[in-house]
JSON list of C-alpha atoms in Angstrom, two decimals:
[
{"chain": "A", "resi": 1, "resn": "MET", "atom": "CA", "xyz": [0.00, 0.00, 0.00]},
{"chain": "A", "resi": 2, "resn": "THR", "atom": "CA", "xyz": [2.83, 2.29, 0.84]},
{"chain": "A", "resi": 3, "resn": "CYS", "atom": "CA", "xyz": [4.48, 1.55, -2.51]},
{"chain": "A", "resi": 4, "resn": "VAL", "atom": "CA", "xyz": [1.29, 2.45, -4.42]},
{"chain": "A", "resi": 5, "resn": "ILE", "atom": "CA", "xyz": [1.14, 5.82, -2.71]},
{"chain": "A", "resi": 6, "resn": "VAL", "atom": "CA", "xyz": [4.77, 6.52, -3.54]},
{"chain": "A", "resi": 7, "resn": "VAL", "atom": "CA", "xyz": [4.25, 5.69, -7.20]},
{"chain": "A", "resi": 8, "resn": "PHE", "atom": "CA", "xyz": [1.15, 7.94, -7.31]},
{"chain": "A", "resi": 9, "resn": "LEU", "atom": "CA", "xyz": [3.07, 10.84, -5.86]},
{"chain": "A", "resi": 10, "resn": "LEU", "atom": "CA", "xyz": [5.87, 10.42, -8.35]},
{"chain": "A", "resi": 11, "resn": "LEU", "atom": "CA", "xyz": [3.41, 10.46, -11.23]},
{"chain": "A", "resi": 12, "resn": "LEU", "atom": "CA", "xyz": [1.69, 13.52, -9.83]},
{"chain": "A", "resi": 13, "resn": "SER", "atom": "CA", "xyz": [4.99, 15.32, -9.43]},
{"chain": "A", "resi": 14, "resn": "SER", "atom": "CA", "xyz": [5.95, 14.56, -13.04]},
{"chain": "A", "resi": 15, "resn": "ALA", "atom": "CA", "xyz": [2.59, 15.79, -14.33]},
{"chain": "A", "resi": 16, "resn": "SER", "atom": "CA", "xyz": [2.96, 19.05, -12.35]},
{"chain": "A", "resi": 17, "resn": "ALA", "atom": "CA", "xyz": [6.31, 19.72, -14.01]},
{"chain": "A", "resi": 18, "resn": "ASN", "atom": "CA", "xyz": [4.75, 19.60, -17.50]},
{"chain": "A", "resi": 19, "resn": "ILE", "atom": "CA", "xyz": [1.59, 21.62, -16.80]},
{"chain": "A", "resi": 20, "resn": "SER", "atom": "CA", "xyz": [3.31, 24.90, -17.95]},
{"chain": "A", "resi": 21, "resn": "ASP", "atom": "CA", "xyz": [3.94, 23.36, -21.34]},
{"chain": "A", "resi": 22, "resn": "ASN", "atom": "CA", "xyz": [0.44, 21.91, -21.67]},
{"chain": "A", "resi": 23, "resn": "ASN", "atom": "CA", "xyz": [2.16, 18.69, -22.41]},
{"chain": "A", "resi": 24, "resn": "PHE", "atom": "CA", "xyz": [1.64, 15.72, -20.31]},
{"chain": "A", "resi": 25, "resn": "SER", "atom": "CA", "xyz": [3.86, 12.90, -21.22]},
{"chain": "A", "resi": 26, "resn": "GLY", "atom": "CA", "xyz": [2.00, 9.70, -21.40]},
{"chain": "A", "resi": 27, "resn": "PHE", "atom": "CA", "xyz": [-1.39, 11.42, -22.11]},
{"chain": "A", "resi": 28, "resn": "CYS", "atom": "CA", "xyz": [-3.23, 12.14, -25.47]},
{"chain": "A", "resi": 29, "resn": "ASN", "atom": "CA", "xyz": [-3.56, 15.71, -26.89]},
{"chain": "A", "resi": 30, "resn": "GLY", "atom": "CA", "xyz": [-6.97, 17.18, -26.10]},
{"chain": "A", "resi": 31, "resn": "HIS", "atom": "CA", "xyz": [-9.30, 19.19, -28.42]},
{"chain": "A", "resi": 32, "resn": "PRO", "atom": "CA", "xyz": [-9.02, 23.10, -28.54]},
{"chain": "A", "resi": 33, "resn": "GLY", "atom": "CA", "xyz": [-11.15, 24.79, -25.99]},
{"chain": "A", "resi": 34, "resn": "ILE", "atom": "CA", "xyz": [-14.14, 27.05, -26.78]},
{"chain": "A", "resi": 35, "resn": "PRO", "atom": "CA", "xyz": [-13.12, 30.78, -27.31]},
{"chain": "A", "resi": 36, "resn": "GLY", "atom": "CA", "xyz": [-13.83, 32.90, -24.34]},
{"chain": "A", "resi": 37, "resn": "THR", "atom": "CA", "xyz": [-16.37, 35.79, -24.25]},
{"chain": "A", "resi": 38, "resn": "PRO", "atom": "CA", "xyz": [-14.90, 39.21, -25.50]},
{"chain": "A", "resi": 39, "resn": "GLY", "atom": "CA", "xyz": [-14.03, 41.54, -22.69]},
{"chain": "A", "resi": 40, "resn": "ARG", "atom": "CA", "xyz": [-15.77, 44.90, -22.13]},
{"chain": "A", "resi": 41, "resn": "ASN", "atom": "CA", "xyz": [-14.46, 48.12, -23.72]},
{"chain": "A", "resi": 42, "resn": "GLY", "atom": "CA", "xyz": [-12.23, 50.07, -21.44]},
{"chain": "A", "resi": 43, "resn": "TYR", "atom": "CA", "xyz": [-13.00, 53.66, -20.29]},
{"chain": "A", "resi": 44, "resn": "PRO", "atom": "CA", "xyz": [-11.38, 56.63, -22.19]},
{"chain": "A", "resi": 45, "resn": "GLY", "atom": "CA", "xyz": [-8.10, 57.65, -20.74]},
{"chain": "A", "resi": 46, "resn": "LEU", "atom": "CA", "xyz": [-7.26, 61.16, -19.44]},
{"chain": "A", "resi": 47, "resn": "ALA", "atom": "CA", "xyz": [-6.10, 63.87, -21.95]},
{"chain": "A", "resi": 48, "resn": "GLY", "atom": "CA", "xyz": [-2.38, 63.94, -22.41]},
{"chain": "A", "resi": 49, "resn": "ARG", "atom": "CA", "xyz": [-0.21, 66.98, -21.70]},
{"chain": "A", "resi": 50, "resn": "ASP", "atom": "CA", "xyz": [0.41, 69.63, -24.38]},
{"chain": "A", "resi": 51, "resn": "GLY", "atom": "CA", "xyz": [3.40, 68.88, -26.53]},
{"chain": "A", "resi": 52, "resn": "ARG", "atom": "CA", "xyz": [6.32, 71.28, -26.96]},
{"chain": "A", "resi": 53, "resn": "ASN", "atom": "CA", "xyz": [6.12, 74.11, -29.54]},
{"chain": "A", "resi": 54, "resn": "GLY", "atom": "CA", "xyz": [7.45, 72.98, -32.89]},
{"chain": "A", "resi": 55, "resn": "ARG", "atom": "CA", "xyz": [10.03, 74.92, -34.92]},
{"chain": "A", "resi": 56, "resn": "ASP", "atom": "CA", "xyz": [8.93, 77.77, -37.22]},
{"chain": "A", "resi": 57, "resn": "GLY", "atom": "CA", "xyz": [8.14, 76.60, -40.71]},
{"chain": "A", "resi": 58, "resn": "MET", "atom": "CA", "xyz": [9.83, 77.96, -43.87]},
{"chain": "A", "resi": 59, "resn": "PRO", "atom": "CA", "xyz": [8.29, 81.16, -45.39]},
{"chain": "A", "resi": 60, "resn": "GLY", "atom": "CA", "xyz": [5.73, 80.44, -48.06]},
{"chain": "A", "resi": 61, "resn": "VAL", "atom": "CA", "xyz": [5.96, 81.64, -51.67]},
{"chain": "A", "resi": 62, "resn": "PRO", "atom": "CA", "xyz": [4.60, 85.25, -52.02]},
{"chain": "A", "resi": 63, "resn": "GLY", "atom": "CA", "xyz": [1.15, 85.36, -53.52]},
{"chain": "A", "resi": 64, "resn": "GLN", "atom": "CA", "xyz": [0.15, 87.37, -56.58]},
{"chain": "A", "resi": 65, "resn": "LYS", "atom": "CA", "xyz": [-0.52, 91.10, -56.20]},
{"chain": "A", "resi": 66, "resn": "GLY", "atom": "CA", "xyz": [-4.16, 91.83, -55.63]},
{"chain": "A", "resi": 67, "resn": "ASP", "atom": "CA", "xyz": [-6.25, 94.38, -57.52]},
{"chain": "A", "resi": 68, "resn": "ALA", "atom": "CA", "xyz": [-6.06, 97.97, -56.33]},
{"chain": "A", "resi": 69, "resn": "GLY", "atom": "CA", "xyz": [-8.92, 99.04, -54.17]},
{"chain": "A", "resi": 70, "resn": "ILE", "atom": "CA", "xyz": [-11.28, 101.90, -54.95]},
{"chain": "A", "resi": 71, "resn": "GLN", "atom": "CA", "xyz": [-9.85, 105.29, -53.99]},
{"chain": "A", "resi": 72, "resn": "GLY", "atom": "CA", "xyz": [-11.36, 106.60, -50.82]},
{"chain": "A", "resi": 73, "resn": "LEU", "atom": "CA", "xyz": [-13.10, 109.95, -50.47]},
{"chain": "A", "resi": 74, "resn": "PRO", "atom": "CA", "xyz": [-10.87, 112.89, -49.41]},
{"chain": "A", "resi": 75, "resn": "GLY", "atom": "CA", "xyz": [-10.94, 113.56, -45.72]},
{"chain": "A", "resi": 76, "resn": "PRO", "atom": "CA", "xyz": [-12.10, 116.83, -44.19]},
{"chain": "A", "resi": 77, "resn": "MET", "atom": "CA", "xyz": [-9.66, 119.76, -44.23]},
{"chain": "A", "resi": 78, "resn": "GLY", "atom": "CA", "xyz": [-7.73, 120.09, -41.05]},
{"chain": "A", "resi": 79, "resn": "GLU", "atom": "CA", "xyz": [-7.52, 123.24, -38.99]},
{"chain": "A", "resi": 80, "resn": "GLN", "atom": "CA", "xyz": [-4.86, 125.78, -39.85]},
{"chain": "A", "resi": 81, "resn": "GLY", "atom": "CA", "xyz": [-1.78, 125.39, -37.75]},
{"chain": "A", "resi": 82, "resn": "VAL", "atom": "CA", "xyz": [-0.17, 128.09, -35.67]},
{"chain": "A", "resi": 83, "resn": "ALA", "atom": "CA", "xyz": [2.27, 130.26, -37.62]},
{"chain": "A", "resi": 84, "resn": "GLY", "atom": "CA", "xyz": [5.88, 129.45, -36.88]},
{"chain": "A", "resi": 85, "resn": "LEU", "atom": "CA", "xyz": [8.46, 131.89, -35.63]},
{"chain": "A", "resi": 86, "resn": "PRO", "atom": "CA", "xyz": [10.45, 133.77, -38.29]},
{"chain": "A", "resi": 87, "resn": "GLY", "atom": "CA", "xyz": [13.78, 132.21, -39.09]},
{"chain": "A", "resi": 88, "resn": "PRO", "atom": "CA", "xyz": [17.11, 133.94, -38.59]},
{"chain": "A", "resi": 89, "resn": "ALA", "atom": "CA", "xyz": [18.11, 136.49, -41.20]},
{"chain": "A", "resi": 90, "resn": "GLY", "atom": "CA", "xyz": [20.59, 135.15, -43.74]},
{"chain": "A", "resi": 91, "resn": "GLU", "atom": "CA", "xyz": [23.90, 136.73, -44.48]},
{"chain": "A", "resi": 92, "resn": "LYS", "atom": "CA", "xyz": [24.09, 139.19, -47.31]},
{"chain": "A", "resi": 93, "resn": "GLY", "atom": "CA", "xyz": [25.57, 137.65, -50.42]},
{"chain": "A", "resi": 94, "resn": "VAL", "atom": "CA", "xyz": [28.58, 138.93, -52.27]},
{"chain": "A", "resi": 95, "resn": "LYS", "atom": "CA", "xyz": [27.74, 141.29, -55.09]},
{"chain": "A", "resi": 96, "resn": "GLY", "atom": "CA", "xyz": [28.35, 139.63, -58.44]},
{"chain": "A", "resi": 97, "resn": "ASP", "atom": "CA", "xyz": [30.05, 141.12, -61.44]},
{"chain": "A", "resi": 98, "resn": "GLY", "atom": "CA", "xyz": [27.56, 143.03, -63.56]},
{"chain": "A", "resi": 99, "resn": "MET", "atom": "CA", "xyz": [27.21, 142.25, -67.25]},
{"chain": "A", "resi": 100, "resn": "MET", "atom": "CA", "xyz": [28.45, 145.04, -69.45]},
{"chain": "A", "resi": 101, "resn": "SER", "atom": "CA", "xyz": [25.63, 146.61, -71.44]},
{"chain": "A", "resi": 102, "resn": "TYR", "atom": "CA", "xyz": [25.98, 148.06, -74.92]},
{"chain": "A", "resi": 103, "resn": "ASN", "atom": "CA", "xyz": [23.80, 150.93, -76.08]},
{"chain": "A", "resi": 104, "resn": "SER", "atom": "CA", "xyz": [23.25, 152.67, -79.36]},
{"chain": "A", "resi": 105, "resn": "ALA", "atom": "CA", "xyz": [20.19, 154.78, -80.18]},
{"chain": "A", "resi": 106, "resn": "PHE", "atom": "CA", "xyz": [19.28, 157.96, -82.01]},
{"chain": "A", "resi": 107, "resn": "SER", "atom": "CA", "xyz": [16.29, 159.93, -83.27]},
{"chain": "A", "resi": 108, "resn": "ALA", "atom": "CA", "xyz": [16.23, 163.00, -85.53]},
{"chain": "A", "resi": 109, "resn": "LYS", "atom": "CA", "xyz": [13.75, 165.02, -87.60]},
{"chain": "A", "resi": 110, "resn": "ARG", "atom": "CA", "xyz": [13.80, 167.31, -90.63]},
{"chain": "A", "resi": 111, "resn": "SER", "atom": "CA", "xyz": [13.73, 171.04, -90.24]},
{"chain": "A", "resi": 112, "resn": "LYS", "atom": "CA", "xyz": [13.22, 171.82, -93.94]},
{"chain": "A", "resi": 113, "resn": "SER", "atom": "CA", "xyz": [9.64, 171.64, -95.11]},
{"chain": "A", "resi": 114, "resn": "HIS", "atom": "CA", "xyz": [9.38, 172.05, -98.88]},
{"chain": "A", "resi": 115, "resn": "THR", "atom": "CA", "xyz": [12.95, 171.31, -99.90]},
{"chain": "A", "resi": 116, "resn": "SER", "atom": "CA", "xyz": [12.95, 168.12, -101.95]},
{"chain": "A", "resi": 117, "resn": "PRO", "atom": "CA", "xyz": [15.82, 165.70, -101.21]},
{"chain": "A", "resi": 118, "resn": "LEU", "atom": "CA", "xyz": [18.16, 164.77, -104.00]},
{"chain": "A", "resi": 119, "resn": "LEU", "atom": "CA", "xyz": [17.55, 161.48, -105.78]},
{"chain": "A", "resi": 120, "resn": "ASP", "atom": "CA", "xyz": [19.62, 158.51, -104.53]},
{"chain": "A", "resi": 121, "resn": "GLU", "atom": "CA", "xyz": [21.16, 160.55, -101.71]},
{"chain": "A", "resi": 122, "resn": "ALA", "atom": "CA", "xyz": [20.62, 160.28, -97.96]},
{"chain": "A", "resi": 123, "resn": "ILE", "atom": "CA", "xyz": [17.80, 162.44, -96.61]},
{"chain": "A", "resi": 124, "resn": "GLN", "atom": "CA", "xyz": [19.10, 164.79, -93.94]},
{"chain": "A", "resi": 125, "resn": "PHE", "atom": "CA", "xyz": [17.22, 164.60, -90.65]},
{"chain": "A", "resi": 126, "resn": "ASP", "atom": "CA", "xyz": [19.14, 167.53, -89.27]},
{"chain": "A", "resi": 127, "resn": "VAL", "atom": "CA", "xyz": [17.42, 168.24, -85.93]},
{"chain": "A", "resi": 128, "resn": "VAL", "atom": "CA", "xyz": [18.71, 165.78, -83.35]},
{"chain": "A", "resi": 129, "resn": "ILE", "atom": "CA", "xyz": [16.23, 164.54, -80.74]},
{"chain": "A", "resi": 130, "resn": "HIS", "atom": "CA", "xyz": [18.48, 161.89, -79.18]},
{"chain": "A", "resi": 131, "resn": "ASN", "atom": "CA", "xyz": [22.04, 160.89, -80.11]},
{"chain": "A", "resi": 132, "resn": "ASP", "atom": "CA", "xyz": [24.01, 160.21, -76.92]},
{"chain": "A", "resi": 133, "resn": "GLN", "atom": "CA", "xyz": [26.51, 157.81, -78.52]},
{"chain": "A", "resi": 134, "resn": "ARG", "atom": "CA", "xyz": [27.01, 160.09, -81.56]},
{"chain": "A", "resi": 135, "resn": "HIS", "atom": "CA", "xyz": [26.53, 157.16, -83.92]},
{"chain": "A", "resi": 136, "resn": "TYR", "atom": "CA", "xyz": [24.21, 159.22, -86.13]},
{"chain": "A", "resi": 137, "resn": "ASN", "atom": "CA", "xyz": [25.56, 162.12, -88.22]},
{"chain": "A", "resi": 138, "resn": "PRO", "atom": "CA", "xyz": [22.91, 164.84, -88.78]},
{"chain": "A", "resi": 139, "resn": "LEU", "atom": "CA", "xyz": [25.08, 166.47, -91.45]},
{"chain": "A", "resi": 140, "resn": "THR", "atom": "CA", "xyz": [25.06, 163.41, -93.70]},
{"chain": "A", "resi": 141, "resn": "GLY", "atom": "CA", "xyz": [21.83, 161.77, -92.48]},
{"chain": "A", "resi": 142, "resn": "LYS", "atom": "CA", "xyz": [23.67, 158.44, -92.03]},
{"chain": "A", "resi": 143, "resn": "PHE", "atom": "CA", "xyz": [23.98, 156.12, -89.03]},
{"chain": "A", "resi": 144, "resn": "THR", "atom": "CA", "xyz": [27.33, 154.32, -88.68]},
{"chain": "A", "resi": 145, "resn": "CYS", "atom": "CA", "xyz": [27.48, 151.09, -86.69]},
{"chain": "A", "resi": 146, "resn": "GLU", "atom": "CA", "xyz": [30.11, 150.74, -83.95]},
{"chain": "A", "resi": 147, "resn": "ILE", "atom": "CA", "xyz": [28.56, 147.89, -81.95]},
{"chain": "A", "resi": 148, "resn": "PRO", "atom": "CA", "xyz": [27.74, 144.75, -83.97]},
{"chain": "A", "resi": 149, "resn": "GLY", "atom": "CA", "xyz": [24.28, 143.33, -83.47]},
{"chain": "A", "resi": 150, "resn": "ILE", "atom": "CA", "xyz": [20.61, 143.61, -84.40]},
{"chain": "A", "resi": 151, "resn": "TYR", "atom": "CA", "xyz": [19.14, 147.11, -84.92]},
{"chain": "A", "resi": 152, "resn": "TYR", "atom": "CA", "xyz": [15.67, 148.41, -85.59]},
{"chain": "A", "resi": 153, "resn": "PHE", "atom": "CA", "xyz": [15.15, 151.47, -87.82]},
{"chain": "A", "resi": 154, "resn": "VAL", "atom": "CA", "xyz": [11.85, 153.24, -88.43]},
{"chain": "A", "resi": 155, "resn": "VAL", "atom": "CA", "xyz": [10.81, 156.27, -90.51]},
{"chain": "A", "resi": 156, "resn": "HIS", "atom": "CA", "xyz": [7.67, 158.35, -89.86]},
{"chain": "A", "resi": 157, "resn": "SER", "atom": "CA", "xyz": [7.12, 160.79, -92.73]},
{"chain": "A", "resi": 158, "resn": "THR", "atom": "CA", "xyz": [4.50, 163.41, -93.47]},
{"chain": "A", "resi": 159, "resn": "VAL", "atom": "CA", "xyz": [3.37, 163.49, -97.11]},
{"chain": "A", "resi": 160, "resn": "TYR", "atom": "CA", "xyz": [1.88, 166.69, -98.51]},
{"chain": "A", "resi": 161, "resn": "LYS", "atom": "CA", "xyz": [0.88, 167.82, -102.03]},
{"chain": "A", "resi": 162, "resn": "THR", "atom": "CA", "xyz": [2.87, 165.08, -103.77]},
{"chain": "A", "resi": 163, "resn": "SER", "atom": "CA", "xyz": [3.47, 161.31, -103.61]},
{"chain": "A", "resi": 164, "resn": "LEU", "atom": "CA", "xyz": [6.39, 159.83, -101.70]},
{"chain": "A", "resi": 165, "resn": "GLN", "atom": "CA", "xyz": [8.49, 156.72, -101.98]},
{"chain": "A", "resi": 166, "resn": "PHE", "atom": "CA", "xyz": [11.48, 156.20, -99.69]},
{"chain": "A", "resi": 167, "resn": "ASP", "atom": "CA", "xyz": [13.86, 153.29, -99.02]},
{"chain": "A", "resi": 168, "resn": "ILE", "atom": "CA", "xyz": [15.77, 152.29, -95.90]},
{"chain": "A", "resi": 169, "resn": "MET", "atom": "CA", "xyz": [19.27, 151.64, -97.18]},
{"chain": "A", "resi": 170, "resn": "LYS", "atom": "CA", "xyz": [22.21, 149.62, -95.85]},
{"chain": "A", "resi": 171, "resn": "ASN", "atom": "CA", "xyz": [25.53, 150.20, -97.60]},
{"chain": "A", "resi": 172, "resn": "ASN", "atom": "CA", "xyz": [23.81, 151.29, -100.87]},
{"chain": "A", "resi": 173, "resn": "VAL", "atom": "CA", "xyz": [21.44, 148.29, -100.80]},
{"chain": "A", "resi": 174, "resn": "SER", "atom": "CA", "xyz": [17.69, 148.81, -100.30]},
{"chain": "A", "resi": 175, "resn": "ILE", "atom": "CA", "xyz": [16.46, 146.88, -97.25]},
{"chain": "A", "resi": 176, "resn": "SER", "atom": "CA", "xyz": [12.80, 147.97, -97.44]},
{"chain": "A", "resi": 177, "resn": "SER", "atom": "CA", "xyz": [10.78, 150.36, -99.59]},
{"chain": "A", "resi": 178, "resn": "PHE", "atom": "CA", "xyz": [7.55, 152.29, -98.80]},
{"chain": "A", "resi": 179, "resn": "PHE", "atom": "CA", "xyz": [5.15, 154.30, -100.99]},
{"chain": "A", "resi": 180, "resn": "GLN", "atom": "CA", "xyz": [2.30, 156.78, -100.43]},
{"chain": "A", "resi": 181, "resn": "TYR", "atom": "CA", "xyz": [0.19, 158.11, -103.32]},
{"chain": "A", "resi": 182, "resn": "HIS", "atom": "CA", "xyz": [-0.90, 161.76, -103.08]},
{"chain": "A", "resi": 183, "resn": "GLY", "atom": "CA", "xyz": [-4.36, 161.59, -104.68]},
{"chain": "A", "resi": 184, "resn": "ASN", "atom": "CA", "xyz": [-4.97, 165.39, -104.47]},
{"chain": "A", "resi": 185, "resn": "TRP", "atom": "CA", "xyz": [-5.77, 165.26, -100.77]},
{"chain": "A", "resi": 186, "resn": "PRO", "atom": "CA", "xyz": [-6.09, 168.76, -99.29]},
{"chain": "A", "resi": 187, "resn": "LYS", "atom": "CA", "xyz": [-4.37, 167.84, -96.01]},
{"chain": "A", "resi": 188, "resn": "PRO", "atom": "CA", "xyz": [-1.12, 166.06, -95.12]},
{"chain": "A", "resi": 189, "resn": "VAL", "atom": "CA", "xyz": [-1.06, 162.27, -94.68]},
{"chain": "A", "resi": 190, "resn": "SER", "atom": "CA", "xyz": [1.47, 159.95, -93.07]},
{"chain": "A", "resi": 191, "resn": "LEU", "atom": "CA", "xyz": [3.77, 157.24, -94.41]},
{"chain": "A", "resi": 192, "resn": "SER", "atom": "CA", "xyz": [5.70, 155.02, -91.98]},
{"chain": "A", "resi": 193, "resn": "GLY", "atom": "CA", "xyz": [7.98, 152.02, -92.36]},
{"chain": "A", "resi": 194, "resn": "GLY", "atom": "CA", "xyz": [10.62, 150.12, -90.44]},
{"chain": "A", "resi": 195, "resn": "ALA", "atom": "CA", "xyz": [13.10, 147.25, -90.69]},
{"chain": "A", "resi": 196, "resn": "LEU", "atom": "CA", "xyz": [15.13, 144.98, -88.41]},
{"chain": "A", "resi": 197, "resn": "ILE", "atom": "CA", "xyz": [18.73, 144.90, -89.68]},
{"chain": "A", "resi": 198, "resn": "ARG", "atom": "CA", "xyz": [21.89, 143.09, -88.57]},
{"chain": "A", "resi": 199, "resn": "LEU", "atom": "CA", "xyz": [24.94, 145.33, -88.67]},
{"chain": "A", "resi": 200, "resn": "ASP", "atom": "CA", "xyz": [28.68, 144.95, -88.34]},
{"chain": "A", "resi": 201, "resn": "PRO", "atom": "CA", "xyz": [31.06, 147.78, -87.39]},
{"chain": "A", "resi": 202, "resn": "THR", "atom": "CA", "xyz": [31.38, 150.48, -90.13]},
{"chain": "A", "resi": 203, "resn": "ASP", "atom": "CA", "xyz": [28.05, 149.44, -91.73]},
{"chain": "A", "resi": 204, "resn": "GLN", "atom": "CA", "xyz": [25.88, 152.48, -92.56]},
{"chain": "A", "resi": 205, "resn": "VAL", "atom": "CA", "xyz": [22.10, 152.93, -92.67]},
{"chain": "A", "resi": 206, "resn": "TRP", "atom": "CA", "xyz": [20.15, 155.88, -94.09]},
{"chain": "A", "resi": 207, "resn": "VAL", "atom": "CA", "xyz": [16.90, 156.91, -95.82]},
{"chain": "A", "resi": 208, "resn": "GLN", "atom": "CA", "xyz": [16.74, 158.02, -99.46]},
{"chain": "A", "resi": 209, "resn": "VAL", "atom": "CA", "xyz": [14.28, 158.83, -102.24]},
{"chain": "A", "resi": 210, "resn": "THR", "atom": "CA", "xyz": [14.59, 156.43, -105.18]},
{"chain": "A", "resi": 211, "resn": "VAL", "atom": "CA", "xyz": [12.00, 157.85, -107.59]},
{"chain": "A", "resi": 212, "resn": "GLY", "atom": "CA", "xyz": [12.36, 161.48, -108.65]},
{"chain": "A", "resi": 213, "resn": "ASP", "atom": "CA", "xyz": [8.66, 162.28, -108.88]},
{"chain": "A", "resi": 214, "resn": "TYR", "atom": "CA", "xyz": [7.84, 160.71, -105.50]},
{"chain": "A", "resi": 215, "resn": "ASN", "atom": "CA", "xyz": [9.81, 162.97, -103.18]},
{"chain": "A", "resi": 216, "resn": "GLY", "atom": "CA", "xyz": [7.11, 164.65, -101.12]},
{"chain": "A", "resi": 217, "resn": "ILE", "atom": "CA", "xyz": [8.62, 164.30, -97.64]},
{"chain": "A", "resi": 218, "resn": "TYR", "atom": "CA", "xyz": [7.31, 167.16, -95.53]},
{"chain": "A", "resi": 219, "resn": "SER", "atom": "CA", "xyz": [7.65, 168.80, -92.12]},
{"chain": "A", "resi": 220, "resn": "SER", "atom": "CA", "xyz": [6.28, 171.89, -90.43]},
{"chain": "A", "resi": 221, "resn": "THR", "atom": "CA", "xyz": [5.68, 173.37, -87.02]},
{"chain": "A", "resi": 222, "resn": "LYS", "atom": "CA", "xyz": [2.66, 171.09, -86.58]},
{"chain": "A", "resi": 223, "resn": "THR", "atom": "CA", "xyz": [3.89, 167.87, -88.21]},
{"chain": "A", "resi": 224, "resn": "ASP", "atom": "CA", "xyz": [7.28, 166.16, -88.44]},
{"chain": "A", "resi": 225, "resn": "SER", "atom": "CA", "xyz": [9.19, 163.59, -90.46]},
{"chain": "A", "resi": 226, "resn": "THR", "atom": "CA", "xyz": [11.54, 161.53, -88.25]},
{"chain": "A", "resi": 227, "resn": "PHE", "atom": "CA", "xyz": [14.24, 158.87, -88.57]},
{"chain": "A", "resi": 228, "resn": "THR", "atom": "CA", "xyz": [14.91, 156.65, -85.51]},
{"chain": "A", "resi": 229, "resn": "GLY", "atom": "CA", "xyz": [17.16, 153.66, -84.84]},
{"chain": "A", "resi": 230, "resn": "PHE", "atom": "CA", "xyz": [18.32, 151.66, -81.82]},
{"chain": "A", "resi": 231, "resn": "LEU", "atom": "CA", "xyz": [20.25, 148.54, -80.87]},
{"chain": "A", "resi": 232, "resn": "VAL", "atom": "CA", "xyz": [18.02, 145.57, -79.97]},
{"chain": "A", "resi": 233, "resn": "TYR", "atom": "CA", "xyz": [20.86, 143.30, -78.77]},
{"chain": "A", "resi": 234, "resn": "SER", "atom": "CA", "xyz": [24.57, 143.14, -79.49]},
{"chain": "A", "resi": 235, "resn": "ASP", "atom": "CA", "xyz": [26.78, 140.25, -80.59]},
{"chain": "A", "resi": 236, "resn": "TRP", "atom": "CA", "xyz": [29.19, 141.12, -77.79]},
{"chain": "A", "resi": 237, "resn": "GLN", "atom": "CA", "xyz": [26.47, 140.73, -75.17]},
{"chain": "A", "resi": 238, "resn": "ASN", "atom": "CA", "xyz": [25.53, 137.34, -76.60]},
{"chain": "A", "resi": 239, "resn": "ALA", "atom": "CA", "xyz": [29.16, 136.29, -76.34]},
{"chain": "A", "resi": 240, "resn": "GLN", "atom": "CA", "xyz": [29.12, 137.23, -72.63]},
{"chain": "A", "resi": 241, "resn": "LEU", "atom": "CA", "xyz": [26.01, 135.12, -72.04]},
{"chain": "A", "resi": 242, "resn": "GLN", "atom": "CA", "xyz": [27.64, 132.07, -73.63]},
{"chain": "A", "resi": 243, "resn": "ILE", "atom": "CA", "xyz": [30.76, 132.24, -71.45]}
]
């Protein structure tokens, strides 16, 4: 009896050693067991902590330029500000060099009333009204240029009892010619003419009658015949401006 118990304990001890492997030596393999019932769903867990801030991303590609908006209405005018204090007076500048001016002008009239001038000769305007530079000669009736430049000459003549034609001459060349027909008018009439002429030193300008029958230049105590000329601008002054 004691031997049977010992053998049973040995067998039981050997079976216990193989239980972890589900393998009992000396026994047949059993059939798979029935699957167990699925367990219940667990409860949601607590929210996790915020993660650390990530690094800044790379700048994106610039978008296309949008359409311009509609211009807004002008705002109301603001109030006028307080006038500021006057600034300090500036220093007086240095006086610059003045540009040299060139002058030439004359005006003369005839004293003889009915004396007809000679054909193709300078008419003498013998009464000087202005001739500061002495460029006009009342004895010859001729103006002589001393300052090169542009001059203007004009003749105002009274015509009485005969027709008149006169020319403004430059060095024996007619620059301009003017004519007044008499027409048996009982009172004097006027004939005027002028010309803009470029002159060089020693050039001469005068007035002369070119047609013998048309020589009715006239003057009296109530009406005059005058010859006037003046420098408009000089070549020397232009040269100063270009320096």
